PDB file of C-alpha atoms in Angstrom:
ATOM      1  CA  MET A   1       9.212  20.062   4.744  1.00 45.00           C
ATOM      2  CA  ILE A   2       8.277  17.071   6.890  1.00 51.00           C
ATOM      3  CA  VAL A   3       8.952  17.374  10.613  1.00 47.00           C
ATOM      4  CA  LEU A   4       9.431  13.955  12.192  1.00 53.00           C
ATOM      5  CA  PRO A   5       9.049  13.177  15.893  1.00 50.00           C
ATOM      6  CA  GLU A   6      12.076  12.351  18.023  1.00 47.00           C
ATOM      7  CA  PRO A   7      13.119   8.674  18.228  1.00 46.00           C
ATOM      8  CA  SER A   8      11.128   6.582  20.659  1.00 49.00           C
ATOM      9  CA  ALA A   9      12.709   4.981  23.719  1.00 43.00           C
ATOM     10  CA  GLY A  10      11.781   1.426  22.683  1.00 50.00           C
ATOM     11  CA  SER A  11      14.091   1.229  19.651  1.00 57.00           C
ATOM     12  CA  THR A  12      16.572  -1.397  20.928  1.00 67.00           C
ATOM     13  CA  PRO A  13      16.851  -4.773  19.105  1.00 72.00           C
ATOM     14  CA  ILE A  14      15.126  -6.594  21.976  1.00 76.00           C
ATOM     15  CA  ALA A  15      12.310  -4.046  22.047  1.00 70.00           C
ATOM     16  CA  LYS A  16      11.872  -4.346  18.294  1.00 69.00           C
ATOM     17  CA  MET A  17      11.723  -8.152  18.471  1.00 75.00           C
ATOM     18  CA  ARG A  18       9.141  -7.978  21.236  1.00 78.00           C
ATOM     19  CA  SER A  19       7.192  -5.456  19.171  1.00 75.00           C
ATOM     20  CA  LEU A  20       7.310  -7.755  16.114  1.00 79.00           C
ATOM     21  CA  VAL A  21       5.800 -10.688  18.024  1.00 85.00           C
ATOM     22  CA  LEU A  22       3.178  -8.447  19.609  1.00 88.00           C
ATOM     23  CA  LYS A  23       2.399  -6.918  16.226  1.00 91.00           C
ATOM     24  CA  ARG A  24       1.632 -10.264  14.583  1.00 93.00           C
ATOM     25  CA  ALA A  25      -0.485 -11.385  17.531  1.00 94.00           C
ATOM     26  CA  PHE A  26      -2.375  -8.105  17.469  1.00 94.00           C
ATOM     27  CA  ASP A  27      -3.014  -8.398  13.720  1.00 96.00           C
ATOM     28  CA  LEU A  28      -4.532 -11.863  14.089  1.00 96.00           C
ATOM     29  CA  VAL A  29      -6.632 -11.018  17.141  1.00 95.00           C
ATOM     30  CA  ALA A  30      -7.876  -7.718  15.697  1.00 95.00           C
ATOM     31  CA  VAL A  31      -8.851  -9.220  12.341  1.00 96.00           C
ATOM     32  CA  ALA A  32     -10.529 -12.230  13.968  1.00 94.00           C
ATOM     33  CA  MET A  33     -12.475 -10.181  16.519  1.00 95.00           C
ATOM     34  CA  THR A  34     -13.727  -7.727  13.897  1.00 94.00           C
ATOM     35  CA  LEU A  35     -14.720 -10.495  11.458  1.00 94.00           C
ATOM     36  CA  PRO A  36     -18.486  -9.965  12.124  1.00 94.00           C
ATOM     37  CA  LEU A  37     -18.001  -6.319  11.124  1.00 93.00           C
ATOM     38  CA  TRP A  38     -15.863  -6.512   8.013  1.00 94.00           C
ATOM     39  CA  ALA A  39     -17.061  -9.832   6.521  1.00 95.00           C
ATOM     40  CA  PRO A  40     -20.577  -8.517   5.657  1.00 96.00           C
ATOM     41  CA  VAL A  41     -19.059  -5.323   4.228  1.00 95.00           C
ATOM     42  CA  LEU A  42     -16.699  -7.433   2.145  1.00 96.00           C
ATOM     43  CA  GLY A  43     -19.653  -9.438   0.811  1.00 96.00           C
ATOM     44  CA  VAL A  44     -21.724  -6.364  -0.038  1.00 96.00           C
ATOM     45  CA  GLY A  45     -18.699  -4.690  -1.607  1.00 95.00           C
ATOM     46  CA  ALA A  46     -18.037  -7.714  -3.814  1.00 96.00           C
ATOM     47  CA  LEU A  47     -21.669  -7.709  -4.958  1.00 96.00           C
ATOM     48  CA  LEU A  48     -21.579  -3.988  -5.788  1.00 95.00           C
ATOM     49  CA  VAL A  49     -18.346  -4.327  -7.748  1.00 95.00           C
ATOM     50  CA  ARG A  50     -19.846  -7.247  -9.692  1.00 94.00           C
ATOM     51  CA  LEU A  51     -22.974  -5.208 -10.531  1.00 94.00           C
ATOM     52  CA  ARG A  52     -21.176  -1.952 -11.341  1.00 92.00           C
ATOM     53  CA  LEU A  53     -17.954  -3.118 -12.964  1.00 91.00           C
ATOM     54  CA  GLY A  54     -18.581  -6.742 -13.835  1.00 90.00           C
ATOM     55  CA  SER A  55     -16.109  -9.575 -13.476  1.00 91.00           C
ATOM     56  CA  PRO A  56     -13.527 -10.029 -12.079  1.00 93.00           C
ATOM     57  CA  VAL A  57     -14.498  -8.564  -8.724  1.00 95.00           C
ATOM     58  CA  PHE A  58     -11.007  -8.637  -7.273  1.00 96.00           C
ATOM     59  CA  PHE A  59      -7.849  -7.036  -8.554  1.00 94.00           C
ATOM     60  CA  ARG A  60      -4.849  -9.305  -7.961  1.00 95.00           C
ATOM     61  CA  GLN A  61      -1.275  -8.245  -8.507  1.00 95.00           C
ATOM     62  CA  GLN A  62       2.204  -9.284  -7.441  1.00 97.00           C
ATOM     63  CA  ARG A  63       3.616  -6.795  -4.941  1.00 97.00           C
ATOM     64  CA  PRO A  64       6.878  -6.821  -2.948  1.00 97.00           C
ATOM     65  CA  GLY A  65       6.514  -7.631   0.741  1.00 97.00           C
ATOM     66  CA  ARG A  66       9.002  -8.021   3.563  1.00 95.00           C
ATOM     67  CA  ASP A  67      12.553  -8.497   2.265  1.00 95.00           C
ATOM     68  CA  ALA A  68      11.107  -7.683  -1.184  1.00 96.00           C
ATOM     69  CA  ARG A  69       9.551 -11.160  -1.500  1.00 96.00           C
ATOM     70  CA  ALA A  70       6.641 -11.143  -3.939  1.00 97.00           C
ATOM     71  CA  PHE A  71       3.103 -11.942  -2.819  1.00 97.00           C
ATOM     72  CA  GLU A  72      -0.304 -11.634  -4.449  1.00 98.00           C
ATOM     73  CA  MET A  73      -2.126  -8.587  -3.113  1.00 97.00           C
ATOM     74  CA  VAL A  74      -5.930  -8.626  -3.337  1.00 97.00           C
ATOM     75  CA  LYS A  75      -8.094  -5.508  -3.673  1.00 96.00           C
ATOM     76  CA  PHE A  76     -11.523  -4.650  -5.025  1.00 96.00           C
ATOM     77  CA  ARG A  77     -11.423  -3.651  -8.666  1.00 93.00           C
ATOM     78  CA  THR A  78     -12.028   0.079  -9.160  1.00 91.00           C
ATOM     79  CA  MET A  79     -11.339   0.531 -12.881  1.00 89.00           C
ATOM     80  CA  ARG A  80     -12.705  -0.652 -16.175  1.00 86.00           C
ATOM     81  CA  GLU A  81     -10.456  -2.556 -18.572  1.00 83.00           C
ATOM     82  CA  LEU A  82     -10.432  -0.031 -21.404  1.00 81.00           C
ATOM     83  CA  ARG A  83      -7.692  -0.282 -24.025  1.00 82.00           C
ATOM     84  CA  ASP A  84      -6.610   1.682 -27.074  1.00 78.00           C
ATOM     85  CA  GLN A  85      -6.364   0.326 -30.610  1.00 81.00           C
ATOM     86  CA  GLN A  86      -2.913  -1.091 -29.849  1.00 83.00           C
ATOM     87  CA  GLY A  87      -4.273  -3.054 -26.894  1.00 79.00           C
ATOM     88  CA  ARG A  88      -2.639  -0.860 -24.259  1.00 85.00           C
ATOM     89  CA  LEU A  89      -4.550   0.126 -21.140  1.00 80.00           C
ATOM     90  CA  LEU A  90      -5.894   3.664 -21.164  1.00 81.00           C
ATOM     91  CA  PRO A  91      -4.713   6.114 -18.461  1.00 77.00           C
ATOM     92  CA  ASP A  92      -6.168   5.815 -14.958  1.00 75.00           C
ATOM     93  CA  GLU A  93      -8.273   8.942 -15.509  1.00 77.00           C
ATOM     94  CA  ALA A  94     -10.132   7.252 -18.369  1.00 79.00           C
ATOM     95  CA  ARG A  95     -10.655   3.934 -16.583  1.00 85.00           C
ATOM     96  CA  LEU A  96     -11.496   5.066 -13.052  1.00 86.00           C
ATOM     97  CA  THR A  97     -15.286   5.147 -12.661  1.00 87.00           C
ATOM     98  CA  ARG A  98     -17.371   7.264 -10.312  1.00 89.00           C
ATOM     99  CA  PHE A  99     -18.085   4.145  -8.270  1.00 92.00           C
ATOM    100  CA  GLY A 100     -14.382   3.324  -8.252  1.00 91.00           C
ATOM    101  CA  ARG A 101     -13.573   6.817  -6.973  1.00 89.00           C
ATOM    102  CA  TRP A 102     -16.041   6.285  -4.136  1.00 90.00           C
ATOM    103  CA  LEU A 103     -14.445   2.955  -3.240  1.00 91.00           C
ATOM    104  CA  ARG A 104     -11.029   4.591  -3.140  1.00 89.00           C
ATOM    105  CA  SER A 105     -12.192   7.659  -1.191  1.00 85.00           C
ATOM    106  CA  THR A 106     -13.675   5.416   1.515  1.00 88.00           C
ATOM    107  CA  SER A 107     -10.699   3.005   1.349  1.00 88.00           C
ATOM    108  CA  LEU A 108     -13.177   0.135   0.917  1.00 93.00           C
ATOM    109  CA  ASP A 109     -11.147  -1.078  -2.058  1.00 94.00           C
ATOM    110  CA  GLU A 110      -8.437  -2.062   0.450  1.00 94.00           C
ATOM    111  CA  LEU A 111     -10.728  -4.277   2.542  1.00 96.00           C
ATOM    112  CA  PRO A 112      -9.832  -7.580   0.800  1.00 97.00           C
ATOM    113  CA  GLU A 113      -6.236  -7.038   1.912  1.00 97.00           C
ATOM    114  CA  LEU A 114      -7.341  -8.354   5.297  1.00 97.00           C
ATOM    115  CA  ILE A 115      -6.955 -11.735   3.611  1.00 95.00           C
ATOM    116  CA  ASN A 116      -3.287 -10.888   3.060  1.00 97.00           C
ATOM    117  CA  VAL A 117      -3.011  -9.959   6.745  1.00 97.00           C
ATOM    118  CA  LEU A 118      -4.419 -13.333   7.791  1.00 96.00           C
ATOM    119  CA  ARG A 119      -1.921 -15.068   5.505  1.00 95.00           C
ATOM    120  CA  GLY A 120       0.946 -13.206   7.150  1.00 95.00           C
ATOM    121  CA  GLU A 121       1.850 -11.403   3.916  1.00 97.00           C
ATOM    122  CA  MET A 122       0.790  -7.999   5.232  1.00 97.00           C
ATOM    123  CA  SER A 123       0.181  -6.275   8.548  1.00 97.00           C
ATOM    124  CA  LEU A 124      -2.507  -3.833   9.592  1.00 97.00           C
ATOM    125  CA  VAL A 125       0.183  -1.142   9.794  1.00 97.00           C
ATOM    126  CA  GLY A 126       3.273  -0.731   7.625  1.00 97.00           C
ATOM    127  CA  PRO A 127       4.510   0.890   4.406  1.00 97.00           C
ATOM    128  CA  ARG A 128       2.063   0.395   1.557  1.00 95.00           C
ATOM    129  CA  PRO A 129       2.995  -2.359  -0.959  1.00 96.00           C
ATOM    130  CA  LEU A 130       3.966  -0.689  -4.220  1.00 95.00           C
ATOM    131  CA  LEU A 131       4.896  -2.076  -7.640  1.00 95.00           C
ATOM    132  CA  MET A 132       7.475  -4.801  -8.253  1.00 96.00           C
ATOM    133  CA  GLN A 133       9.331  -2.699 -10.834  1.00 95.00           C
ATOM    134  CA  TYR A 134       9.984  -0.021  -8.232  1.00 95.00           C
ATOM    135  CA  LEU A 135      12.463  -2.317  -6.472  1.00 96.00           C
ATOM    136  CA  GLU A 136      15.226  -1.543  -8.943  1.00 94.00           C
ATOM    137  CA  ARG A 137      14.493   2.195  -8.743  1.00 95.00           C
ATOM    138  CA  TYR A 138      14.989   2.595  -4.993  1.00 95.00           C
ATOM    139  CA  ASN A 139      18.177   3.948  -3.507  1.00 95.00           C
ATOM    140  CA  PRO A 140      19.568   1.973  -0.521  1.00 95.00           C
ATOM    141  CA  GLU A 141      17.747   4.152   2.011  1.00 96.00           C
ATOM    142  CA  GLN A 142      14.371   3.871   0.252  1.00 96.00           C
ATOM    143  CA  ARG A 143      14.807   0.099  -0.047  1.00 96.00           C
ATOM    144  CA  ARG A 144      14.707  -0.122   3.765  1.00 96.00           C
ATOM    145  CA  ARG A 145      10.912   0.164   3.619  1.00 96.00           C
ATOM    146  CA  HIS A 146      10.962  -3.569   2.842  1.00 97.00           C
ATOM    147  CA  GLU A 147      12.532  -4.482   6.186  1.00 94.00           C
ATOM    148  CA  VAL A 148       8.997  -4.848   7.571  1.00 94.00           C
ATOM    149  CA  LEU A 149       5.693  -6.264   6.357  1.00 96.00           C
ATOM    150  CA  PRO A 150       3.661  -3.911   4.170  1.00 97.00           C
ATOM    151  CA  GLY A 151       0.451  -2.612   5.719  1.00 97.00           C
ATOM    152  CA  LEU A 152      -3.131  -1.598   5.013  1.00 95.00           C
ATOM    153  CA  THR A 153      -2.293   1.788   6.481  1.00 95.00           C
ATOM    154  CA  GLY A 154       0.884   3.432   7.664  1.00 94.00           C
ATOM    155  CA  TRP A 155       2.714   6.478   8.961  1.00 95.00           C
ATOM    156  CA  CYS A 156       2.710   7.934   5.464  1.00 92.00           C
ATOM    157  CA  GLN A 157      -1.058   7.439   5.045  1.00 90.00           C
ATOM    158  CA  ILE A 158      -1.908   9.539   8.114  1.00 91.00           C
ATOM    159  CA  ASN A 159       0.592  12.258   7.186  1.00 91.00           C
ATOM    160  CA  GLY A 160      -0.546  13.200   3.697  1.00 86.00           C
ATOM    161  CA  ARG A 161      -0.991   9.979   1.706  1.00 81.00           C
ATOM    162  CA  ASN A 162      -0.990  10.719  -2.038  1.00 78.00           C
ATOM    163  CA  ALA A 163      -0.754  14.481  -1.503  1.00 83.00           C
ATOM    164  CA  LEU A 164       2.926  13.874  -0.692  1.00 89.00           C
ATOM    165  CA  THR A 165       5.787  13.506  -3.139  1.00 89.00           C
ATOM    166  CA  TRP A 166       7.399  10.102  -3.540  1.00 93.00           C
ATOM    167  CA  GLU A 167      10.489  11.317  -1.675  1.00 93.00           C
ATOM    168  CA  GLN A 168       8.355  12.484   1.262  1.00 93.00           C
ATOM    169  CA  LYS A 169       6.515   9.152   1.311  1.00 94.00           C
ATOM    170  CA  PHE A 170       9.727   7.145   1.429  1.00 95.00           C
ATOM    171  CA  THR A 171      11.140   9.356   4.189  1.00 96.00           C
ATOM    172  CA  LEU A 172       8.071   8.640   6.311  1.00 96.00           C
ATOM    173  CA  ASP A 173       8.172   4.915   5.483  1.00 97.00           C
ATOM    174  CA  VAL A 174      11.801   4.600   6.578  1.00 96.00           C
ATOM    175  CA  TRP A 175      11.104   6.599   9.742  1.00 96.00           C
ATOM    176  CA  TYR A 176       8.387   4.088  10.594  1.00 96.00           C
ATOM    177  CA  VAL A 177      10.788   1.178  10.013  1.00 94.00           C
ATOM    178  CA  GLU A 178      13.244   2.701  12.468  1.00 92.00           C
ATOM    179  CA  HIS A 179      10.710   3.623  15.153  1.00 90.00           C
ATOM    180  CA  ARG A 180       7.991   1.010  14.840  1.00 89.00           C
ATOM    181  CA  SER A 181       6.301  -0.092  18.035  1.00 86.00           C
ATOM    182  CA  PHE A 182       2.990  -1.470  19.222  1.00 87.00           C
ATOM    183  CA  TRP A 183       1.924   1.925  20.554  1.00 90.00           C
ATOM    184  CA  LEU A 184       2.879   3.698  17.346  1.00 93.00           C
ATOM    185  CA  ASP A 185       0.755   1.182  15.411  1.00 93.00           C
ATOM    186  CA  LEU A 186      -2.218   1.889  17.684  1.00 93.00           C
ATOM    187  CA  LYS A 187      -1.764   5.616  17.113  1.00 95.00           C
ATOM    188  CA  ILE A 188      -1.680   5.103  13.349  1.00 95.00           C
ATOM    189  CA  LEU A 189      -4.808   2.912  13.368  1.00 95.00           C
ATOM    190  CA  VAL A 190      -6.770   5.459  15.407  1.00 93.00           C
ATOM    191  CA  ARG A 191      -5.692   8.352  13.189  1.00 93.00           C
ATOM    192  CA  THR A 192      -6.465   6.302  10.070  1.00 91.00           C
ATOM    193  CA  VAL A 193     -10.153   6.255  11.033  1.00 88.00           C
ATOM    194  CA  GLY A 194     -10.156  10.047  11.024  1.00 86.00           C
ATOM    195  CA  GLN A 195      -8.317  10.151   7.704  1.00 83.00           C
ATOM    196  CA  VAL A 196     -10.900   7.875   6.083  1.00 80.00           C
ATOM    197  CA  PHE A 197     -13.774  10.101   7.163  1.00 77.00           C
ATOM    198  CA  ALA A 198     -11.895  13.271   6.193  1.00 72.00           C
ATOM    199  CA  GLN A 199     -11.046  11.756   2.769  1.00 63.00           C
ATOM    200  CA  ARG A 200      -7.813  13.738   2.482  1.00 62.00           C
ATOM    201  CA  GLY A 201      -4.866  12.909   0.243  1.00 53.00           C
ATOM    202  CA  ILE A 202      -6.731  10.347  -1.866  1.00 55.00           C
ATOM    203  CA  SER A 203      -4.971  11.370  -5.060  1.00 53.00           C
ATOM    204  CA  ALA A 204      -2.056  13.524  -6.147  1.00 48.00           C
ATOM    205  CA  ARG A 205      -2.741  16.961  -7.598  1.00 55.00           C
ATOM    206  CA  ASN A 206      -3.835  16.765 -11.255  1.00 53.00           C
ATOM    207  CA  HIS A 207      -3.854  12.946 -11.129  1.00 52.00           C
ATOM    208  CA  ALA A 208      -6.650  10.413 -10.714  1.00 49.00           C
ATOM    209  CA  THR A 209      -4.402   8.386  -8.424  1.00 62.00           C
ATOM    210  CA  MET A 210      -0.636   8.895  -8.134  1.00 70.00           C
ATOM    211  CA  PRO A 211       1.994   9.433 -10.840  1.00 79.00           C
ATOM    212  CA  GLU A 212       4.401   6.568 -11.372  1.00 86.00           C
ATOM    213  CA  PHE A 213       7.586   6.646  -9.327  1.00 88.00           C
ATOM    214  CA  ARG A 214      10.431   7.540 -11.662  1.00 87.00           C
ATOM    215  CA  PRO A 215      13.574   8.789  -9.888  1.00 86.00           C
ATOM    216  CA  PRO A 216      15.504  11.374 -11.932  1.00 76.00           C
ATOM    217  CA  ALA A 217      18.731   9.361 -11.968  1.00 61.00           C
ATOM    218  CA  ALA A 218      18.157   5.885 -10.600  1.00 46.00           C
ATOM    219  CA  GLU A 219      21.210   3.696 -10.121  1.00 49.00           C
ATOM    220  CA  PRO A 220      20.679   0.044 -11.181  1.00 49.00           C
ATOM    221  CA  TYR A 221      20.470  -2.188  -8.128  1.00 46.00           C
ATOM    222  CA  VAL A 222      23.440  -4.569  -7.881  1.00 48.00           C
ATOM    223  CA  ASP A 223      22.995  -7.629  -5.695  1.00 46.00           C
ATOM    224  CA  GLU A 224      25.685  -9.292  -3.579  1.00 46.00           C
ATOM    225  CA  THR A 225      26.729 -11.580  -6.422  1.00 41.00           C
ATOM    226  CA  GLY A 226      27.378  -8.625  -8.702  1.00 42.00           C
ATOM    227  CA  GLY A 227      24.309  -9.090 -10.882  1.00 41.00           C
ATOM    228  CA  LYS A 228      21.676  -6.484 -11.584  1.00 41.00           C
ATOM    229  CA  GLY A 229      18.507  -7.061  -9.602  1.00 39.00           C
ATOM    230  CA  ARG A 230      15.346  -7.411 -11.620  1.00 34.00           C
ATOM    231  CA  ALA A 231      11.757  -7.493 -10.366  1.00 33.00           C
ATOM    232  CA  ASP A 232      10.315 -11.009 -10.614  1.00 35.00           C
ATOM    233  CA  ALA A 233       6.730 -10.008 -11.313  1.00 33.00           C
ATOM    234  CA  GLU A 234       4.548  -8.360 -13.861  1.00 31.00           C
ATOM    235  CA  ALA A 235       5.820  -5.002 -15.062  1.00 32.00           C
ATOM    236  CA  GLY A 236       3.287  -2.236 -15.383  1.00 39.00           C
ATOM    237  CA  ARG A 237      -0.218  -1.738 -14.147  1.00 42.00           C
ATOM    238  CA  GLY A 238      -2.897  -4.320 -14.498  1.00 45.00           C
ATOM    239  CA  PRO A 239      -6.587  -3.733 -15.073  1.00 42.00           C
ATOM    240  CA  GLY A 240      -8.776  -2.788 -12.197  1.00 44.00           C
ATOM    241  CA  THR A 241      -6.988  -0.357  -9.903  1.00 44.00           C
ATOM    242  CA  ALA A 242      -4.215   2.181  -9.750  1.00 48.00           C
ATOM    243  CA  GLY A 243      -0.795   0.608  -9.602  1.00 47.00           C
ATOM    244  CA  ALA A 244       1.549   3.530  -9.030  1.00 50.00           C
ATOM    245  CA  GLY A 245       0.533   4.559  -5.540  1.00 57.00           C
ATOM    246  CA  ASP A 246      -1.908   3.844  -2.727  1.00 61.00           C
TER     247      ASP A 246
END
């Protein structure tokens, strides 16, 4: 059972608009000011991935952002492109290398997403960007996670990460959407540092990463024109990193 804090006082429309402007400004200033710190790490990380896993260094995949608009998310590759005789990718457990596990445990595989933050496609804090095909599996409440920009870290990531069920994750994501504020973002960023060092919740139990989200009885999403919504991006996981959960 997840116990959520009481609603914050700054949850009025005006307060949320002010928080949105402050959030974007903070993202840009924070990323720019820390450039001398993360740029060398990004360079070394790219070199290590090239030496350990080969080319390509980056894993690129279409993910849904704010208002479910697709963008190209960039991460370090953590898996080998191993396929069976039918040409299908092997399970994550077979493709995830020891080096890839280390990248994921330290969250260094997420570092290239700072490029997405600079582009305005992501924020430092927000619900994690999941797979495009999940859009048609959400119920209306779960779909609210796309009312804000996706983030490198979020309320879910500091409250269990992949040790949580999908339903628990979505509950935390929607709570963040309803109570987001500049001060909440600062709290999440500070606690994220501790989570990275503690290396908790990196993967789900008995899984290398996270099992795919498959609701037991998903209703097909019907848009306002009466048509069934369909994800406008690649279906399935691509080579290089886990696609079901972050």
